[in-house]
Amino acid sequence: GAVVSQHPSRVICKSGTSVKIECRSLDFQATTMFWYRQFPKQSLMLMATSNEGSKATYEQGVEKDKFLINHASLTLSTLTVTSAHPEDSSFYICSAPTSGSTYEQYFGPGTRLTVT
Amino acid sequence: KQEVTQIPAALSVPEGENLVLNCSFTDSAIYNLQWFRQDPGKGLTSLLLIQSSQREQTSGRLNASLDKSSGRSTLYIAASQPGDSATYLCAPGSYNTDKLIFGTGTRLQVFP
């Protein structure tokens, strides 16, 4: 199957700083990628849809100025958490769908963000 | 708005049992449905994908069925093993939005 990577896998940052998380599709191109966050023992919550070459689409209640998304190429989307606070600590996961009739989504391994 | 419910929320069974995990969704306008497995602190592993035109898919000891009109999918796990212990998530993909909306998950524990 297709492979999606994320970097870093874990990051600890101080309150007020910004953190960038990368999501890459390694063996296929993705014009669209999705960003999710997951709190402990909860399901995945869709944050935004990342669109190559255009602005991201954010879900209701997600602050677009806080969670900056850039989809600069067909294989890379980045999520930047700006001015991070402890409540932003979470598990962030990206996904990318393959093209064609199946439109199957593949997920990255996730990034654990801890804000101290 | 798509809402996805999974029952049971948690399940603890002895090794060897056959299991049924249920998923229901409110918007039947889907193009496919995926079942995933998530181990603690890890990402998602895709288990099965069923197209909206299909009734079921099988992979090894796993079988997933789909009844789109009634908004239901079922994941069968045959002869469960301790290595099957994980959280299982279903996610229908909606035609209207291209997004996957996740259920609340079933946390499975299989003990020896």
mmCIF file of C-alpha atoms in Angstrom:
data_model
loop_
_atom_site.group_PDB
_atom_site.id
_atom_site.type_symbol
_atom_site.label_atom_id
_atom_site.label_comp_id
_atom_site.label_asym_id
_atom_site.label_seq_id
_atom_site.Cartn_x
_atom_site.Cartn_y
_atom_site.Cartn_z
ATOM 1 C CA GLY A 1 0.000 0.000 0.000
ATOM 2 C CA ALA A 2 0.861 3.667 -0.201
ATOM 3 C CA VAL A 3 3.106 5.213 2.440
ATOM 4 C CA VAL A 4 2.613 8.473 4.309
ATOM 5 C CA SER A 5 5.294 9.772 6.662
ATOM 6 C CA GLN A 6 5.234 12.417 9.358
ATOM 7 C CA HIS A 7 8.030 14.321 10.977
ATOM 8 C CA PRO A 8 8.762 14.685 13.799
ATOM 9 C CA SER A 9 7.213 11.737 15.593
ATOM 10 C CA ARG A 10 7.479 13.524 18.931
ATOM 11 C CA VAL A 11 8.096 17.128 19.843
ATOM 12 C CA ILE A 12 8.209 19.029 23.106
ATOM 13 C CA CYS A 13 8.078 22.797 22.990
ATOM 14 C CA LYS A 14 7.655 25.667 25.374
ATOM 15 C CA SER A 15 4.479 27.657 25.633
ATOM 16 C CA GLY A 16 4.423 30.548 23.167
ATOM 17 C CA THR A 17 6.658 28.964 20.550
ATOM 18 C CA SER A 18 5.642 27.589 17.165
ATOM 19 C CA VAL A 19 6.004 24.034 15.939
ATOM 20 C CA LYS A 20 5.930 22.719 12.377
ATOM 21 C CA ILE A 21 4.808 19.200 11.513
ATOM 22 C CA GLU A 22 5.442 17.718 8.074
ATOM 23 C CA CYS A 23 3.316 15.181 6.252
ATOM 24 C CA ARG A 24 4.705 13.498 3.136
ATOM 25 C CA SER A 25 3.261 11.057 0.653
ATOM 26 C CA LEU A 26 6.300 8.955 -0.236
ATOM 27 C CA ASP A 27 5.223 6.984 -3.275
ATOM 28 C CA PHE A 28 2.243 8.831 -4.673
ATOM 29 C CA GLN A 29 1.058 12.355 -5.301
ATOM 30 C CA ALA A 30 -1.707 13.902 -3.242
ATOM 31 C CA THR A 31 -3.492 17.072 -4.236
ATOM 32 C CA THR A 32 -5.435 16.813 -1.008
ATOM 33 C CA MET A 33 -4.296 15.874 2.475
ATOM 34 C CA PHE A 34 -6.177 15.890 5.746
ATOM 35 C CA TRP A 35 -5.087 16.855 9.241
ATOM 36 C CA TYR A 36 -6.601 15.309 12.369
ATOM 37 C CA ARG A 37 -5.999 15.648 16.058
ATOM 38 C CA GLN A 38 -6.688 13.041 18.674
ATOM 39 C CA PHE A 39 -7.016 13.485 22.422
ATOM 40 C CA PRO A 40 -6.307 10.558 24.752
ATOM 41 C CA LYS A 41 -8.870 7.786 24.478
ATOM 42 C CA GLN A 42 -10.881 9.729 21.930
ATOM 43 C CA SER A 43 -11.424 9.310 18.241
ATOM 44 C CA LEU A 44 -9.858 11.347 15.465
ATOM 45 C CA MET A 45 -11.243 14.815 14.882
ATOM 46 C CA LEU A 46 -10.798 16.312 11.433
ATOM 47 C CA MET A 47 -9.147 19.735 11.666
ATOM 48 C CA ALA A 48 -8.679 20.807 8.062
ATOM 49 C CA THR A 49 -8.338 19.813 4.447
ATOM 50 C CA SER A 50 -5.052 20.786 2.861
ATOM 51 C CA ASN A 51 -5.244 21.626 -0.838
ATOM 52 C CA GLU A 52 -2.167 21.757 -3.048
ATOM 53 C CA GLY A 53 -1.674 25.242 -4.441
ATOM 54 C CA SER A 54 -4.608 26.826 -2.633
ATOM 55 C CA LYS A 55 -5.860 27.666 0.821
ATOM 56 C CA ALA A 56 -6.738 25.022 3.323
ATOM 57 C CA THR A 57 -10.329 24.441 4.361
ATOM 58 C CA TYR A 58 -10.832 24.401 8.102
ATOM 59 C CA GLU A 59 -13.506 22.598 10.066
ATOM 60 C CA GLN A 60 -15.854 24.582 12.230
ATOM 61 C CA GLY A 61 -14.258 25.617 15.485
ATOM 62 C CA VAL A 62 -10.656 25.233 14.305
ATOM 63 C CA GLU A 63 -8.657 28.473 14.441
ATOM 64 C CA LYS A 64 -7.001 28.931 11.074
ATOM 65 C CA ASP A 65 -4.604 31.583 12.396
ATOM 66 C CA LYS A 66 -3.398 29.204 15.052
ATOM 67 C CA PHE A 67 -3.077 26.098 12.891
ATOM 68 C CA LEU A 68 -1.378 27.221 9.683
ATOM 69 C CA ILE A 69 -1.448 24.735 6.830
ATOM 70 C CA ASN A 70 0.697 24.908 3.723
ATOM 71 C CA HIS A 71 0.480 22.401 0.875
ATOM 72 C CA ALA A 72 3.350 23.562 -1.282
ATOM 73 C CA SER A 73 3.842 20.460 -3.398
ATOM 74 C CA LEU A 74 2.006 17.308 -4.425
ATOM 75 C CA THR A 75 3.850 15.297 -1.783
ATOM 76 C CA LEU A 76 4.164 17.646 1.179
ATOM 77 C CA SER A 77 1.759 19.368 3.540
ATOM 78 C CA THR A 78 2.825 21.150 6.722
ATOM 79 C CA LEU A 79 0.888 22.056 9.842
ATOM 80 C CA THR A 80 2.317 24.830 12.004
ATOM 81 C CA VAL A 81 0.949 25.268 15.496
ATOM 82 C CA THR A 82 1.594 28.924 16.289
ATOM 83 C CA SER A 83 2.007 30.341 19.777
ATOM 84 C CA ALA A 84 1.446 26.909 21.245
ATOM 85 C CA HIS A 85 -0.196 26.481 24.628
ATOM 86 C CA PRO A 86 -0.502 23.413 26.859
ATOM 87 C CA GLU A 87 -4.049 22.796 25.624
ATOM 88 C CA ASP A 88 -2.619 22.271 22.120
ATOM 89 C CA SER A 89 -0.832 19.178 23.401
ATOM 90 C CA SER A 90 -2.274 16.328 21.403
ATOM 91 C CA PHE A 91 -1.610 13.626 18.831
ATOM 92 C CA TYR A 92 -1.698 15.049 15.288
ATOM 93 C CA ILE A 93 -2.201 12.704 12.336
ATOM 94 C CA CYS A 94 -2.295 13.409 8.630
ATOM 95 C CA SER A 95 -3.769 11.378 5.813
ATOM 96 C CA ALA A 96 -3.620 11.395 2.054
ATOM 97 C CA PRO A 97 -5.970 9.682 -0.387
ATOM 98 C CA THR A 98 -4.747 7.824 -3.427
ATOM 99 C CA SER A 99 -6.281 8.895 -6.700
ATOM 100 C CA GLY A 100 -8.423 6.724 -8.897
ATOM 101 C CA SER A 101 -11.609 4.816 -8.296
ATOM 102 C CA THR A 102 -10.811 3.503 -4.830
ATOM 103 C CA TYR A 103 -9.901 6.814 -3.169
ATOM 104 C CA GLU A 104 -8.357 4.969 -0.233
ATOM 105 C CA GLN A 105 -6.876 7.075 2.524
ATOM 106 C CA TYR A 106 -3.497 6.324 4.033
ATOM 107 C CA PHE A 107 -2.437 7.702 7.361
ATOM 108 C CA GLY A 108 0.853 8.887 8.727
ATOM 109 C CA PRO A 109 2.219 7.509 12.003
ATOM 110 C CA GLY A 110 1.268 10.644 13.911
ATOM 111 C CA THR A 111 3.111 13.351 15.834
ATOM 112 C CA ARG A 112 2.886 13.638 19.594
ATOM 113 C CA LEU A 113 3.054 17.307 20.578
ATOM 114 C CA THR A 114 3.643 18.277 24.181
ATOM 115 C CA VAL A 115 3.602 21.941 25.135
ATOM 116 C CA THR A 116 5.136 22.749 28.506
ATOM 117 C CA LYS B 1 -23.693 16.088 8.843
ATOM 118 C CA GLN B 2 -22.286 12.569 9.015
ATOM 119 C CA GLU B 3 -22.334 10.958 12.436
ATOM 120 C CA VAL B 4 -20.705 7.616 13.084
ATOM 121 C CA THR B 5 -21.366 5.357 16.048
ATOM 122 C CA GLN B 6 -19.533 2.202 16.993
ATOM 123 C CA ILE B 7 -20.829 -0.501 19.300
ATOM 124 C CA PRO B 8 -19.590 -1.841 21.629
ATOM 125 C CA ALA B 9 -17.267 0.854 22.934
ATOM 126 C CA ALA B 10 -15.099 -1.765 24.601
ATOM 127 C CA LEU B 11 -14.812 -5.518 24.418
ATOM 128 C CA SER B 12 -12.741 -7.993 26.411
ATOM 129 C CA VAL B 13 -12.745 -11.617 25.268
ATOM 130 C CA PRO B 14 -10.694 -14.782 25.652
ATOM 131 C CA GLU B 15 -8.496 -15.893 22.821
ATOM 132 C CA GLY B 16 -10.204 -17.916 20.096
ATOM 133 C CA GLU B 17 -13.580 -16.209 20.106
ATOM 134 C CA ASN B 18 -15.236 -14.909 16.973
ATOM 135 C CA LEU B 19 -16.078 -11.225 17.280
ATOM 136 C CA VAL B 20 -18.526 -8.757 15.773
ATOM 137 C CA LEU B 21 -17.866 -5.026 15.795
ATOM 138 C CA ASN B 22 -20.644 -2.731 14.656
ATOM 139 C CA CYS B 23 -20.565 0.634 12.909
ATOM 140 C CA SER B 24 -23.560 2.791 12.008
ATOM 141 C CA PHE B 25 -23.621 6.050 10.079
ATOM 142 C CA THR B 26 -26.335 8.618 9.413
ATOM 143 C CA ASP B 27 -25.535 9.763 5.858
ATOM 144 C CA SER B 28 -25.749 6.903 3.362
ATOM 145 C CA ALA B 29 -24.309 8.993 0.508
ATOM 146 C CA ILE B 30 -20.873 7.402 0.808
ATOM 147 C CA TYR B 31 -18.384 6.236 -1.815
ATOM 148 C CA ASN B 32 -16.601 3.790 0.452
ATOM 149 C CA LEU B 33 -16.013 2.788 4.046
ATOM 150 C CA GLN B 34 -12.718 1.949 5.665
ATOM 151 C CA TRP B 35 -11.946 -0.030 8.783
ATOM 152 C CA PHE B 36 -8.767 0.838 10.650
ATOM 153 C CA ARG B 37 -6.809 -0.482 13.553
ATOM 154 C CA GLN B 38 -4.958 1.769 15.986
ATOM 155 C CA ASP B 39 -2.469 0.577 18.562
ATOM 156 C CA PRO B 40 -1.882 2.808 21.610
ATOM 157 C CA GLY B 41 0.145 5.885 20.737
ATOM 158 C CA LYS B 42 0.398 4.882 17.087
ATOM 159 C CA GLY B 43 -1.101 5.916 13.783
ATOM 160 C CA LEU B 44 -3.801 4.105 11.874
ATOM 161 C CA THR B 45 -3.427 0.904 9.921
ATOM 162 C CA SER B 46 -5.950 0.324 7.160
ATOM 163 C CA LEU B 47 -7.577 -3.097 7.469
ATOM 164 C CA LEU B 48 -10.286 -3.196 4.851
ATOM 165 C CA LEU B 49 -11.869 -0.872 2.348
ATOM 166 C CA ILE B 50 -15.347 -1.538 0.994
ATOM 167 C CA GLN B 51 -16.590 0.363 -2.036
ATOM 168 C CA SER B 52 -20.172 1.573 -1.894
ATOM 169 C CA SER B 53 -21.109 -0.915 -4.620
ATOM 170 C CA GLN B 54 -19.747 -3.860 -2.640
ATOM 171 C CA ARG B 55 -21.410 -5.878 0.094
ATOM 172 C CA GLU B 56 -18.317 -7.275 1.784
ATOM 173 C CA GLN B 57 -14.560 -7.573 1.782
ATOM 174 C CA THR B 58 -12.326 -10.214 3.315
ATOM 175 C CA SER B 59 -8.715 -10.222 4.391
ATOM 176 C CA GLY B 60 -7.453 -13.223 6.297
ATOM 177 C CA ARG B 61 -9.444 -13.572 9.516
ATOM 178 C CA LEU B 62 -11.214 -10.278 8.908
ATOM 179 C CA ASN B 63 -14.466 -9.809 7.056
ATOM 180 C CA ALA B 64 -16.286 -6.507 6.686
ATOM 181 C CA SER B 65 -19.808 -6.120 5.395
ATOM 182 C CA LEU B 66 -21.612 -3.002 4.250
ATOM 183 C CA ASP B 67 -25.326 -2.227 4.079
ATOM 184 C CA LYS B 68 -25.277 1.269 2.711
ATOM 185 C CA SER B 69 -29.011 1.794 2.600
ATOM 186 C CA SER B 70 -29.403 1.096 6.302
ATOM 187 C CA GLY B 71 -26.188 2.883 7.235
ATOM 188 C CA ARG B 72 -24.411 -0.096 8.770
ATOM 189 C CA SER B 73 -21.133 -1.903 8.526
ATOM 190 C CA THR B 74 -19.877 -4.863 10.508
ATOM 191 C CA LEU B 75 -16.368 -6.123 11.082
ATOM 192 C CA TYR B 76 -16.039 -9.814 11.863
ATOM 193 C CA ILE B 77 -12.853 -11.096 13.452
ATOM 194 C CA ALA B 78 -12.512 -14.863 13.396
ATOM 195 C CA ALA B 79 -10.527 -16.856 15.955
ATOM 196 C CA SER B 80 -9.328 -13.797 17.840
ATOM 197 C CA GLN B 81 -5.739 -13.618 19.096
ATOM 198 C CA PRO B 82 -4.012 -11.459 21.748
ATOM 199 C CA GLY B 83 -2.283 -9.612 18.903
ATOM 200 C CA ASP B 84 -5.692 -8.380 17.761
ATOM 201 C CA SER B 85 -5.899 -6.192 20.873
ATOM 202 C CA ALA B 86 -6.239 -2.595 19.657
ATOM 203 C CA THR B 87 -8.831 0.074 18.950
ATOM 204 C CA TYR B 88 -10.855 -0.479 15.793
ATOM 205 C CA LEU B 89 -12.240 2.518 13.925
ATOM 206 C CA CYS B 90 -14.654 2.726 11.043
ATOM 207 C CA ALA B 91 -14.807 5.708 8.717
ATOM 208 C CA PRO B 92 -17.242 6.219 5.856
ATOM 209 C CA GLY B 93 -16.152 8.541 3.074
ATOM 210 C CA SER B 94 -18.915 10.937 2.084
ATOM 211 C CA TYR B 95 -19.616 11.933 -1.503
ATOM 212 C CA ASN B 96 -20.577 15.410 -0.427
ATOM 213 C CA THR B 97 -17.317 16.269 1.307
ATOM 214 C CA ASP B 98 -14.607 13.731 0.338
ATOM 215 C CA LYS B 99 -13.817 13.544 4.022
ATOM 216 C CA LEU B 100 -13.538 10.578 6.327
ATOM 217 C CA ILE B 101 -15.536 10.934 9.507
ATOM 218 C CA PHE B 102 -14.480 8.607 12.272
ATOM 219 C CA GLY B 103 -16.538 6.638 14.708
ATOM 220 C CA THR B 104 -15.800 6.598 18.396
ATOM 221 C CA GLY B 105 -14.005 3.280 18.105
ATOM 222 C CA THR B 106 -14.200 -0.124 19.755
ATOM 223 C CA ARG B 107 -11.419 -0.891 22.194
ATOM 224 C CA LEU B 108 -10.699 -4.610 21.972
ATOM 225 C CA GLN B 109 -8.732 -6.692 24.406
ATOM 226 C CA VAL B 110 -8.101 -10.365 23.705
ATOM 227 C CA PHE B 111 -6.575 -12.216 26.633
ATOM 228 C CA PRO B 112 -4.750 -15.554 26.479
#
